[in-house]
CSV table of C-alpha atoms in Angstrom, one decimal:
chain,number,residue,atom,x,y,z
X,1,MET,CA,13.6,28.9,-73.5
X,2,THR,CA,13.6,25.5,-73.5
X,3,ALA,CA,17.3,24.1,-73.6
X,4,LEU,CA,18.7,21.5,-76.1
X,5,THR,CA,21.6,19.1,-75.5
X,6,LEU,CA,22.8,16.5,-78.1
X,7,SER,CA,23.5,13.0,-75.9
X,8,THR,CA,25.5,9.6,-77.0
X,9,ALA,CA,23.9,8.5,-74.2
X,10,GLY,CA,21.8,5.0,-75.1
X,11,ALA,CA,18.1,5.3,-74.3
X,12,ALA,CA,18.2,3.4,-71.7
X,13,THR,CA,20.8,4.7,-69.4
X,14,LEU,CA,19.9,8.3,-69.7
X,15,ARG,CA,17.7,9.6,-66.6
X,16,ALA,CA,14.8,11.9,-67.4
X,17,ASP,CA,11.2,12.6,-66.2
X,18,ALA,CA,10.2,10.7,-69.8
X,19,LEU,CA,11.7,9.0,-73.0
X,20,VAL,CA,10.3,9.6,-76.3
X,21,VAL,CA,10.3,7.4,-78.8
X,22,GLY,CA,8.8,6.5,-82.1
X,23,VAL,CA,6.3,4.7,-83.8
X,24,ALA,CA,5.1,4.1,-87.7
X,25,LYS,CA,1.8,3.0,-89.1
X,26,GLY,CA,2.7,0.1,-90.9
X,27,PRO,CA,-0.2,-2.3,-92.7
X,28,LYS,CA,0.0,-4.5,-90.0
X,29,GLY,CA,-0.4,-2.3,-86.8
X,30,PRO,CA,2.1,0.0,-85.4
X,31,VAL,CA,6.2,-0.2,-86.0
X,32,VAL,CA,8.6,1.3,-83.7
X,33,ALA,CA,11.2,3.1,-85.4
X,34,ALA,CA,14.8,3.5,-85.5
X,35,GLY,CA,16.2,4.7,-82.2
X,36,ALA,CA,13.9,2.9,-80.1
X,37,GLU,CA,15.8,-0.6,-80.2
X,38,ALA,CA,17.1,-0.7,-76.2
X,39,VAL,CA,13.3,0.6,-75.3
X,40,ASP,CA,12.0,-2.5,-77.5
X,41,LYS,CA,14.2,-4.6,-75.5
X,42,ALA,CA,13.1,-3.6,-72.3
X,43,TYR,CA,9.7,-4.6,-73.1
X,44,ASP,CA,10.8,-7.8,-74.3
X,45,GLY,CA,10.7,-6.9,-78.0
X,46,LYS,CA,6.9,-6.8,-77.4
X,47,LEU,CA,6.5,-2.6,-77.1
X,48,ALA,CA,4.6,-2.3,-81.1
X,49,ALA,CA,2.4,-5.0,-79.4
X,50,VAL,CA,1.6,-3.5,-76.2
X,51,LEU,CA,0.7,0.0,-78.1
X,52,ASP,CA,-1.3,-2.1,-80.5
X,53,ALA,CA,-3.4,-3.4,-77.5
X,54,LEU,CA,-3.6,-0.1,-76.7
X,55,GLY,CA,-5.3,1.3,-79.5
X,56,ALA,CA,-2.2,3.4,-80.9
X,57,SER,CA,-1.5,3.0,-84.7
X,58,GLY,CA,1.2,5.2,-85.5
X,59,ALA,CA,-0.4,7.8,-87.1
X,60,GLU,CA,1.2,11.1,-87.5
X,61,GLY,CA,1.0,13.3,-83.9
X,62,GLU,CA,-0.8,10.3,-82.0
X,63,THR,CA,0.5,10.2,-78.5
X,64,THR,CA,0.4,7.2,-75.9
X,65,LYS,CA,2.1,7.3,-72.7
X,66,LEU,CA,3.3,4.2,-71.0
X,67,PRO,CA,4.8,3.1,-67.7
X,68,ALA,CA,8.5,2.1,-68.2
X,69,PRO,CA,9.7,-1.4,-67.2
X,70,ASP,CA,12.6,-2.3,-65.6
X,71,GLY,CA,16.0,-1.5,-67.2
X,72,LEU,CA,15.1,2.1,-68.3
X,73,LYS,CA,16.0,5.0,-66.2
X,74,VAL,CA,12.7,7.1,-66.7
X,75,PRO,CA,9.2,6.6,-65.0
X,76,VAL,CA,7.5,7.5,-68.6
X,77,VAL,CA,7.9,6.7,-72.0
X,78,LEU,CA,5.6,8.4,-74.4
X,79,ALA,CA,5.2,7.4,-78.3
X,80,VAL,CA,4.8,9.2,-81.0
X,81,GLY,CA,3.6,8.3,-84.1
X,82,LEU,CA,5.0,9.2,-87.5
X,83,GLY,CA,2.9,8.4,-89.8
X,84,PRO,CA,3.4,5.4,-92.4
X,85,VAL,CA,6.5,3.2,-92.5
X,86,PRO,CA,9.1,5.0,-95.3
X,87,GLU,CA,9.2,3.0,-98.6
X,88,LYS,CA,12.2,1.1,-98.6
X,89,ASP,CA,15.4,2.7,-98.7
X,90,GLU,CA,13.9,5.6,-97.4
X,91,SER,CA,14.3,7.7,-94.1
X,92,TYR,CA,11.6,9.7,-92.7
X,93,ASP,CA,10.2,13.3,-94.1
X,94,GLU,CA,11.8,15.9,-91.9
X,95,GLU,CA,8.5,17.6,-91.7
X,96,ALA,CA,6.9,14.1,-90.1
X,97,LEU,CA,9.9,14.6,-87.5
X,98,ARG,CA,9.5,18.0,-86.9
X,99,ARG,CA,5.6,17.1,-86.2
X,100,ALA,CA,6.1,14.5,-84.3
X,101,ALA,CA,8.8,16.1,-82.0
X,102,GLY,CA,6.7,19.1,-81.6
X,103,ALA,CA,3.5,16.8,-80.5
X,104,ALA,CA,5.7,14.7,-77.9
X,105,ALA,CA,6.9,18.1,-76.2
X,106,ARG,CA,3.1,19.8,-75.7
X,107,ALA,CA,2.3,16.3,-74.5
X,108,LEU,CA,5.1,16.5,-72.0
X,109,HIS,CA,4.3,20.4,-70.6
X,110,GLY,CA,5.3,20.4,-67.1
X,111,SER,CA,8.2,18.0,-67.5
X,112,LYS,CA,11.9,19.1,-66.4
X,113,LYS,CA,14.0,16.6,-68.8
X,114,ALA,CA,12.9,14.3,-71.9
X,115,ALA,CA,15.2,12.3,-73.8
X,116,PHE,CA,14.0,12.1,-77.7
X,117,ALA,CA,14.8,8.8,-79.2
X,118,LEU,CA,14.1,9.3,-82.6
X,119,PRO,CA,15.6,8.2,-86.0
X,120,LEU,CA,18.0,10.8,-86.3
X,121,ASP,CA,19.7,9.6,-90.1
X,122,ASP,CA,21.3,13.1,-90.8
X,123,ALA,CA,22.1,16.4,-89.9
X,124,SER,CA,18.8,17.2,-91.8
X,125,ALA,CA,16.9,14.9,-89.1
X,126,VAL,CA,18.7,16.5,-86.0
X,127,THR,CA,17.5,19.7,-87.2
X,128,ALA,CA,13.9,18.6,-87.8
X,129,VAL,CA,13.9,17.0,-84.7
X,130,ALA,CA,15.4,19.9,-82.7
X,131,GLU,CA,12.6,22.8,-84.3
X,132,GLY,CA,9.9,20.3,-83.5
X,133,ALA,CA,10.7,19.7,-80.1
X,134,LEU,CA,11.5,23.8,-79.2
X,135,LEU,CA,8.7,24.8,-81.3
X,136,GLY,CA,6.2,22.2,-79.4
X,137,ALA,CA,7.3,23.0,-76.2
X,138,TYR,CA,6.5,26.9,-76.3
X,139,ALA,CA,3.7,28.3,-74.1
X,140,PHE,CA,2.5,31.7,-73.9
X,141,THR,CA,1.9,31.9,-69.9
X,142,ALA,CA,3.2,35.5,-69.1
X,143,TYR,CA,-0.5,36.5,-68.6
X,144,GLN,CA,-1.7,33.4,-66.4
X,145,GLY,CA,-1.4,32.7,-62.4
X,146,GLY,CA,-1.1,35.8,-61.4
X,147,GLU,CA,-2.6,35.8,-57.9
X,148,LYS,CA,-0.3,32.7,-57.3
X,149,LYS,CA,2.9,34.2,-58.9
X,150,ALA,CA,2.2,37.0,-57.0
X,151,SER,CA,2.0,35.4,-53.9
X,152,GLY,CA,4.9,32.8,-54.2
X,153,LYS,CA,2.3,29.9,-54.3
X,154,ASN,CA,2.5,26.9,-56.3
X,155,GLY,CA,-0.1,26.5,-59.3
X,156,GLY,CA,-1.0,28.3,-62.1
X,157,PRO,CA,-0.3,27.0,-65.9
X,158,LYS,CA,2.2,23.8,-66.4
X,159,GLN,CA,5.1,25.3,-68.0
X,160,PRO,CA,7.1,24.2,-70.9
X,161,LEU,CA,9.2,21.1,-70.8
X,162,ALA,CA,12.5,22.6,-70.1
X,163,GLU,CA,15.2,20.4,-71.7
X,164,VAL,CA,15.2,18.3,-74.6
X,165,ALA,CA,18.2,15.8,-74.9
X,166,LEU,CA,18.5,14.2,-78.7
X,167,LEU,CA,19.8,10.8,-78.2
X,168,GLY,CA,22.1,9.9,-81.4
X,169,ALA,CA,22.9,13.5,-82.2
X,170,LYS,CA,26.4,13.8,-81.4
X,171,PRO,CA,27.7,16.6,-79.6
X,172,ARG,CA,31.4,16.6,-81.3
X,173,ASP,CA,29.8,16.0,-84.6
X,174,LYS,CA,30.7,19.6,-86.4
X,175,ASP,CA,27.3,18.7,-88.5
X,176,HIS,CA,24.9,17.6,-85.5
X,177,LYS,CA,26.5,20.6,-83.4
X,178,ALA,CA,25.7,23.3,-86.5
X,179,ALA,CA,22.1,21.9,-86.9
X,180,ALA,CA,21.0,21.8,-83.1
X,181,GLU,CA,22.6,25.5,-83.2
X,182,ARG,CA,20.5,26.5,-86.2
X,183,ALA,CA,17.5,24.9,-85.3
X,184,THR,CA,18.2,26.6,-81.3
X,185,VAL,CA,18.3,30.3,-83.2
X,186,VAL,CA,15.1,29.6,-85.2
X,187,ALA,CA,12.8,28.5,-83.1
X,188,THR,CA,14.0,30.9,-80.7
X,189,GLU,CA,12.9,33.7,-83.2
X,190,VAL,CA,9.7,31.5,-84.2
X,191,ASN,CA,9.0,32.0,-80.6
X,192,VAL,CA,9.5,35.3,-80.0
X,193,ALA,CA,7.5,36.3,-82.7
X,194,ARG,CA,4.4,34.2,-81.4
X,195,ASP,CA,4.9,36.0,-78.3
X,196,LEU,CA,4.4,39.4,-79.8
X,197,ILE,CA,1.3,38.2,-81.7
X,198,ASN,CA,0.1,36.6,-78.3
X,199,THR,CA,0.6,39.8,-76.5
X,200,PRO,CA,-2.7,42.2,-75.6
X,201,PRO,CA,-2.9,45.3,-78.3
X,202,ASN,CA,-3.3,47.2,-74.4
X,203,ASP,CA,0.5,46.1,-74.1
X,204,LEU,CA,1.7,46.1,-77.6
X,205,THR,CA,1.2,49.2,-79.4
X,206,PRO,CA,3.1,50.4,-81.8
X,207,GLU,CA,5.1,52.7,-79.7
X,208,ALA,CA,5.8,49.4,-77.7
X,209,PHE,CA,6.5,46.9,-80.8
X,210,ALA,CA,9.0,49.7,-81.9
X,211,ALA,CA,10.8,49.6,-78.6
X,212,VAL,CA,10.8,45.9,-78.5
X,213,ALA,CA,12.6,45.5,-81.8
X,214,SER,CA,15.1,48.7,-80.8
X,215,ALA,CA,16.0,46.5,-77.7
X,216,THR,CA,16.9,43.4,-79.4
X,217,ALA,CA,17.8,44.7,-82.4
X,218,LYS,CA,20.9,46.2,-81.0
X,219,GLU,CA,21.4,43.5,-78.3
X,220,ASN,CA,22.5,41.6,-81.4
X,221,GLY,CA,24.3,44.1,-83.4
X,222,VAL,CA,21.4,44.8,-86.0
X,223,LYS,CA,21.6,48.6,-86.4
X,224,VAL,CA,17.6,50.1,-85.8
X,225,GLN,CA,16.2,53.8,-87.3
X,226,ILE,CA,12.5,54.8,-85.8
X,227,LEU,CA,10.1,57.4,-87.2
X,228,ASP,CA,7.6,58.5,-85.0
X,229,GLU,CA,4.4,60.3,-86.3
X,230,LYS,CA,6.0,63.6,-86.2
X,231,ALA,CA,8.9,61.9,-88.8
X,232,LEU,CA,6.2,60.4,-90.5
X,233,VAL,CA,4.4,63.3,-91.3
X,234,LYS,CA,7.4,65.2,-92.4
X,235,GLY,CA,8.6,62.2,-94.4
X,236,GLY,CA,4.6,62.3,-96.1
X,237,TYR,CA,3.7,58.6,-95.0
X,238,GLY,CA,0.5,59.4,-95.9
X,239,GLY,CA,-0.4,55.8,-95.8
X,240,ILE,CA,0.9,55.0,-92.4
X,241,MET,CA,-0.4,58.0,-91.0
X,242,GLY,CA,-4.1,57.9,-92.6
X,243,VAL,CA,-4.4,54.3,-91.1
X,244,GLY,CA,-2.9,55.6,-87.3
X,245,LYS,CA,-4.5,59.0,-86.7
X,246,GLY,CA,-7.5,57.5,-85.4
X,247,SER,CA,-6.1,55.8,-82.6
X,248,GLU,CA,-4.7,57.7,-79.3
X,249,ASN,CA,-1.1,55.0,-80.2
X,250,PRO,CA,0.2,56.9,-82.7
X,251,PRO,CA,2.0,54.7,-85.6
X,252,ARG,CA,5.9,53.8,-86.3
X,253,LEU,CA,7.9,53.1,-88.9
X,254,VAL,CA,10.8,51.1,-87.8
X,255,LYS,CA,13.8,49.9,-90.2
X,256,LEU,CA,16.3,47.2,-89.1
X,257,SER,CA,19.6,46.6,-90.6
X,258,TYR,CA,21.5,43.5,-90.4
X,259,THR,CA,24.7,43.6,-92.6
X,260,HIS,CA,27.6,41.4,-93.3
X,261,ALA,CA,31.1,42.6,-94.7
X,262,LYS,CA,31.4,39.7,-97.6
X,263,ALA,CA,27.4,39.9,-98.5
X,264,GLU,CA,27.3,40.7,-102.2
X,265,LYS,CA,23.3,40.6,-102.1
X,266,THR,CA,20.6,42.4,-100.2
X,267,LEU,CA,16.8,41.2,-99.0
X,268,ALA,CA,14.0,43.8,-97.5
X,269,PHE,CA,11.5,42.6,-95.8
X,270,VAL,CA,8.4,44.5,-95.3
X,271,GLY,CA,6.1,43.3,-92.4
X,272,LYS,CA,2.3,45.0,-92.1
X,273,GLY,CA,2.4,45.4,-88.3
X,274,ILE,CA,-1.7,47.0,-87.4
X,275,THR,CA,-0.8,46.0,-83.4
X,276,TYR,CA,-5.3,46.5,-83.3
X,277,ASP,CA,-7.4,46.4,-86.1
X,278,SER,CA,-11.0,47.6,-85.4
X,279,GLY,CA,-11.6,48.5,-89.0
X,280,GLY,CA,-11.6,52.0,-88.2
X,281,ILE,CA,-14.8,53.5,-89.4
X,282,SER,CA,-15.4,50.7,-91.4
X,283,LEU,CA,-16.1,48.8,-88.3
X,284,LYS,CA,-15.5,44.8,-88.4
X,285,PRO,CA,-18.7,42.9,-87.6
X,286,ALA,CA,-19.7,41.1,-84.5
X,287,GLY,CA,-17.1,38.3,-83.6
X,288,HIS,CA,-14.5,39.6,-86.2
X,289,ASN,CA,-12.4,41.8,-83.4
X,290,GLU,CA,-11.5,39.4,-80.9
X,291,THR,CA,-8.5,38.4,-82.3
X,292,MET,CA,-7.4,41.2,-84.6
X,293,LYS,CA,-4.5,41.7,-81.9
X,294,CYS,CA,-2.8,39.2,-84.6
X,295,ASP,CA,-2.8,41.8,-87.4
X,296,MET,CA,0.5,42.7,-86.8
X,297,ALA,CA,2.2,39.0,-87.4
X,298,GLY,CA,3.8,40.3,-90.8
X,299,ALA,CA,5.8,42.7,-88.8
X,300,ALA,CA,6.4,40.2,-86.0
X,301,ALA,CA,7.9,37.5,-88.3
X,302,VAL,CA,9.8,40.2,-90.4
X,303,PHE,CA,11.6,41.2,-86.9
X,304,ALA,CA,12.3,37.7,-86.1
X,305,ALA,CA,13.8,36.9,-89.7
X,306,VAL,CA,16.4,39.8,-89.6
X,307,ILE,CA,17.1,39.2,-85.8
X,308,ALA,CA,17.7,35.3,-87.1
X,309,ALA,CA,20.1,36.5,-89.8
X,310,ALA,CA,21.9,38.3,-87.7
X,311,LYS,CA,22.3,35.7,-84.9
X,312,LEU,CA,23.3,33.2,-87.6
X,313,GLY,CA,26.0,35.4,-89.3
X,314,LEU,CA,24.6,35.1,-92.8
X,315,GLN,CA,26.3,36.2,-95.5
X,316,VAL,CA,23.8,38.2,-96.6
X,317,ASN,CA,22.6,42.4,-96.5
X,318,VAL,CA,18.9,41.9,-94.9
X,319,THR,CA,16.4,44.9,-94.1
X,320,GLY,CA,13.4,44.4,-92.4
X,321,TRP,CA,10.6,47.2,-92.4
X,322,LEU,CA,8.0,47.2,-89.5
X,323,ALA,CA,5.1,49.2,-90.9
X,324,LEU,CA,3.4,49.7,-87.2
X,325,ALA,CA,0.0,51.5,-86.4
X,326,GLU,CA,-3.2,50.5,-84.7
X,327,ASN,CA,-6.9,51.0,-86.6
X,328,MET,CA,-9.3,52.7,-84.4
X,329,PRO,CA,-12.6,54.6,-84.9
X,330,SER,CA,-12.4,58.3,-84.0
X,331,GLY,CA,-13.3,61.7,-84.7
X,332,SER,CA,-9.8,62.0,-86.3
X,333,ALA,CA,-9.9,58.5,-88.0
X,334,THR,CA,-9.3,58.3,-91.5
X,335,LYS,CA,-13.2,58.3,-93.6
X,336,PRO,CA,-14.0,56.3,-96.2
X,337,GLY,CA,-14.3,58.7,-99.0
X,338,ASP,CA,-11.0,60.2,-97.7
X,339,VAL,CA,-8.2,60.6,-100.8
X,340,LEU,CA,-4.5,59.6,-99.1
X,341,ARG,CA,-1.2,61.0,-100.2
X,342,MET,CA,1.1,58.2,-99.9
X,343,TYR,CA,5.0,58.4,-99.6
X,344,SER,CA,5.6,57.5,-103.4
X,345,GLY,CA,3.8,60.9,-104.2
X,346,LYS,CA,0.3,58.3,-105.3
X,347,THR,CA,-2.9,59.5,-104.2
X,348,VAL,CA,-5.3,56.5,-102.7
X,349,GLU,CA,-8.9,56.9,-102.4
X,350,VAL,CA,-10.0,54.9,-99.3
X,351,LEU,CA,-13.6,53.0,-100.3
X,352,ASN,CA,-12.8,50.9,-96.9
X,353,THR,CA,-11.0,51.9,-93.7
X,354,ASP,CA,-10.6,47.9,-93.0
X,355,ALA,CA,-8.3,47.1,-96.0
X,356,GLU,CA,-5.7,49.7,-94.5
X,357,GLY,CA,-2.7,46.9,-94.2
X,358,ARG,CA,-2.1,47.8,-97.7
X,359,LEU,CA,-2.1,51.5,-97.2
X,360,VAL,CA,0.5,50.7,-94.6
X,361,LEU,CA,2.8,48.3,-96.4
X,362,GLY,CA,2.7,50.6,-99.6
X,363,ASP,CA,4.2,53.3,-97.8
X,364,ALA,CA,6.8,50.6,-96.4
X,365,LEU,CA,7.5,48.7,-99.6
X,366,THR,CA,8.1,52.6,-101.9
X,367,LYS,CA,10.8,53.3,-98.9
X,368,ALA,CA,12.6,49.8,-98.9
X,369,SER,CA,12.4,50.3,-102.8
X,370,GLU,CA,14.8,53.7,-102.4
X,371,GLU,CA,17.3,51.4,-101.7
X,372,ASN,CA,17.5,49.2,-104.4
X,373,PRO,CA,17.7,46.0,-102.7
X,374,ASP,CA,17.9,42.6,-104.6
X,375,ALA,CA,14.5,41.5,-103.7
X,376,ILE,CA,11.5,42.3,-101.5
X,377,VAL,CA,9.0,40.1,-99.5
X,378,ASP,CA,6.4,41.8,-97.8
X,379,VAL,CA,4.5,39.7,-95.3
X,380,ALA,CA,1.0,40.6,-94.5
X,381,THR,CA,-2.3,39.2,-92.5
X,382,LEU,CA,-3.7,41.1,-95.3
X,383,THR,CA,-6.9,39.5,-96.4
X,384,GLY,CA,-9.7,37.5,-95.5
X,385,ALA,CA,-10.0,36.3,-99.3
X,386,MET,CA,-7.1,34.4,-98.5
X,387,VAL,CA,-8.3,32.9,-96.3
X,388,LEU,CA,-11.5,31.6,-98.4
X,389,ALA,CA,-9.3,30.4,-101.0
X,390,LEU,CA,-6.6,28.3,-98.8
X,391,GLY,CA,-7.8,27.6,-95.7
X,392,ASP,CA,-6.2,28.3,-92.2
X,393,ARG,CA,-3.2,26.8,-92.9
X,394,THR,CA,-1.4,27.9,-96.0
X,395,PHE,CA,-0.3,30.7,-97.2
X,396,GLY,CA,-0.7,32.5,-100.6
X,397,ILE,CA,2.5,34.0,-102.1
X,398,MET,CA,2.7,36.5,-105.4
X,399,ALA,CA,5.0,38.2,-107.0
X,400,ASN,CA,6.2,40.1,-109.9
X,401,ASP,CA,8.7,37.4,-111.1
X,402,ASP,CA,7.3,33.7,-111.6
X,403,ALA,CA,10.6,32.2,-110.9
X,404,PHE,CA,11.1,33.7,-107.5
X,405,ARG,CA,7.4,33.1,-106.8
X,406,THR,CA,8.4,29.4,-107.3
X,407,ALA,CA,11.7,29.7,-105.7
X,408,ILE,CA,9.7,31.0,-102.6
X,409,HIS,CA,7.0,28.4,-102.8
X,410,GLU,CA,9.9,25.2,-102.6
X,411,ILE,CA,11.5,26.9,-100.1
X,412,ALA,CA,8.1,26.9,-97.8
X,413,GLU,CA,7.9,23.2,-98.4
X,414,GLU,CA,11.4,22.7,-97.5
X,415,VAL,CA,10.8,24.0,-94.0
X,416,GLY,CA,7.3,22.6,-93.6
X,417,GLU,CA,5.4,26.1,-94.2
X,418,ALA,CA,2.0,25.1,-96.0
X,419,SER,CA,1.8,27.8,-99.3
X,420,TRP,CA,0.7,28.2,-102.5
X,421,PRO,CA,1.8,30.2,-105.5
X,422,MET,CA,-1.2,32.9,-106.9
X,423,PRO,CA,-1.4,34.6,-109.6
X,424,LEU,CA,-1.9,38.7,-110.4
X,425,PRO,CA,-4.5,39.0,-113.3
X,426,GLU,CA,-4.0,42.0,-115.3
X,427,ASP,CA,-8.0,42.3,-115.6
X,428,LEU,CA,-8.0,43.0,-111.7
X,429,ARG,CA,-6.2,45.8,-111.2
X,430,LYS,CA,-8.7,48.0,-113.4
X,431,THR,CA,-11.3,47.7,-111.0
X,432,MET,CA,-9.3,49.9,-108.3
X,433,ASP,CA,-9.4,52.7,-110.7
X,434,SER,CA,-10.9,55.6,-109.0
X,435,PRO,CA,-12.6,58.7,-110.3
X,436,THR,CA,-11.2,60.5,-107.8
X,437,ALA,CA,-7.7,59.5,-107.0
X,438,ASP,CA,-4.7,57.5,-108.9
X,439,ILE,CA,-6.1,54.3,-107.6
X,440,ALA,CA,-8.3,53.1,-104.9
X,441,ASN,CA,-7.4,50.7,-102.0
X,442,MET,CA,-10.9,48.1,-102.9
X,443,GLY,CA,-11.5,46.7,-106.3
X,444,VAL,CA,-14.0,43.5,-107.1
X,445,ARG,CA,-14.9,41.3,-104.0
X,446,MET,CA,-14.0,38.2,-105.8
X,447,GLY,CA,-10.3,37.6,-106.4
X,448,GLY,CA,-9.8,40.0,-103.3
X,449,GLY,CA,-6.8,38.5,-102.1
X,450,LEU,CA,-5.4,38.7,-105.9
X,451,VAL,CA,-6.5,42.5,-106.1
X,452,ALA,CA,-4.8,43.4,-102.6
X,453,GLY,CA,-1.4,42.3,-104.2
X,454,LEU,CA,-2.2,44.3,-107.2
X,455,PHE,CA,-2.4,47.3,-105.0
X,456,LEU,CA,1.0,46.5,-103.4
X,457,GLN,CA,2.5,46.1,-106.5
X,458,GLU,CA,2.0,49.9,-107.7
X,459,PHE,CA,4.0,50.5,-104.9
X,460,VAL,CA,7.5,48.6,-105.7
X,461,GLY,CA,9.9,50.1,-107.0
X,462,GLU,CA,10.8,49.1,-111.1
X,463,GLY,CA,12.7,46.5,-111.8
X,464,ILE,CA,12.6,45.3,-108.4
X,465,THR,CA,11.9,41.8,-107.6
X,466,TRP,CA,9.0,41.7,-105.7
X,467,ALA,CA,6.6,38.7,-103.6
X,468,HIS,CA,3.9,39.1,-101.7
X,469,LEU,CA,3.1,36.2,-98.8
X,470,ASP,CA,-0.5,36.2,-97.3
X,471,ILE,CA,-0.4,34.8,-94.0
X,472,ALA,CA,-3.8,35.5,-92.7
X,473,GLY,CA,-4.9,31.6,-92.5
X,474,PRO,CA,-2.1,31.0,-90.9
X,475,ALA,CA,-0.8,33.8,-88.7
X,476,PHE,CA,-3.1,32.8,-85.6
X,477,HIS,CA,-4.3,29.3,-84.7
X,478,GLU,CA,-7.3,29.2,-83.1
X,479,GLY,CA,-8.0,25.5,-82.9
X,480,ALA,CA,-6.7,22.4,-81.2
X,481,PRO,CA,-2.8,22.3,-80.9
X,482,TYR,CA,-1.2,19.8,-83.6
X,483,GLY,CA,1.7,19.2,-84.0
X,484,TYR,CA,4.5,22.1,-83.0
X,485,THR,CA,1.2,24.4,-83.9
X,486,PRO,CA,0.3,25.5,-80.8
X,487,LYS,CA,-3.3,27.7,-80.0
X,488,GLY,CA,-2.7,31.3,-80.9
X,489,GLY,CA,0.2,32.8,-82.8
X,490,THR,CA,2.4,30.6,-85.2
X,491,GLY,CA,5.3,32.7,-85.8
X,492,SER,CA,4.4,31.4,-90.0
X,493,ALA,CA,6.8,32.8,-92.5
X,494,VAL,CA,9.5,33.4,-90.2
X,495,ARG,CA,11.2,30.1,-91.0
X,496,THR,CA,10.9,30.2,-94.9
X,497,LEU,CA,12.1,34.2,-94.9
X,498,VAL,CA,15.2,32.5,-92.8
X,499,ARG,CA,15.9,29.9,-95.8
X,500,LEU,CA,15.2,32.4,-97.9
X,501,ALA,CA,18.2,34.6,-96.4
X,502,GLU,CA,20.5,31.4,-96.3
X,503,ARG,CA,20.1,30.2,-99.8
X,504,THR,CA,20.4,33.8,-101.1
X,505,ALA,CA,23.5,34.0,-99.0
X,506,THR,CA,25.0,31.2,-101.1
X,507,GLY,CA,23.7,31.5,-104.0
X,508,ASP,CA,21.6,28.9,-104.2
X,509,LEU,CA,17.9,30.1,-105.6
X,510,GLY,CA,17.3,27.7,-108.1
């Protein structure tokens, strides 16, 4: 993990491999942002003109490297775009700072230390820049450079930026220090979720995921309980077993429990953890299998959020449920037309084995409901329909309580995660009626993401506030990196869950 330090040193005096400054997009060209005054002075007040001559505009995420002039103790200056110049008396948007810091950190892979002289008006800006830099510095290199690693030779992929120094952030300022510590915890856990999502499915089986969760939980004072395949059969978890029984790697249900002695509220987070999804007997078509290691991103987000809550010592109880299975076709796999008896006792006619996430979540939601938490939030890469509706960068939010759905949407916006409220139309429920069982796992194709939400709602305990986050779009990024978002696993929803836990702890849910 990239190290983070706060420094009161001047931009002209700190030694580093690179110095990052902000540049905004003004009406007549790039404008040097606050924090870079000493750097601009080293360029004789002409930094904006130099950048303009090089074609830089200050557009969000744009990076431009310059040789440092005399007067600076760094060899390179990296100018990063912040987007439009703020209106008078306004500060830069936190997400703009977060993305700029992330873009800069990505551009400096292979460097040991970089000083960030971006605008830091308050502790919130410190959080945003720190978080963006630590997220942008992420790289998944565990499976690269094997021969060179084994032989001890140099080479292989560039390693992430090793250290970030935030200039203007005061290490003795209580608010700045707390902001940096929070950013470090949250970014660390987002990156843990990314690592899990990026790990090949031959290594991250349900059993392996459960082992990682168990070891990390114990290190952080979080209680853990793991139900293996024998316990799942004995307990009547027909949904999880129905999905997992076609694989040589048996399923698991993991419960993580963080408690605080002074907590007055309890949250339950439930994550879909399909460590590989072939579609089962309803096999996915060619071209749709290659990224299906990411189908456990919901469970990764839940795991990371519980650990973050524990590290932050939040005054709220948080329980995480990881419903882990591998969905494979075999002679023992569930078939279309089979009927499963869920943990709740309800029977489900399986019309499509590729609609498996809702089956494992159904069991976990019922189990979570037994403890009567104040609210349940499930997170899942659940439907391609949600991607069609909202695109690759936005997750959908459904809930049985409008105020709770609105609160989660506002929280997601606050932390920089794109989301959108979605309805649960009652007329779609009847499309899952089955002549054989209590409910089918499929309904009409149109509005499929909403149908999946309605299915999950059937397994939430009566009177319990519940929300469903369908992160199928933003959980895994297949395009070029941007801002602090890497190629591959993104850690989507971790920051939203952590902020939800923070606001629940303080009683501030609006």
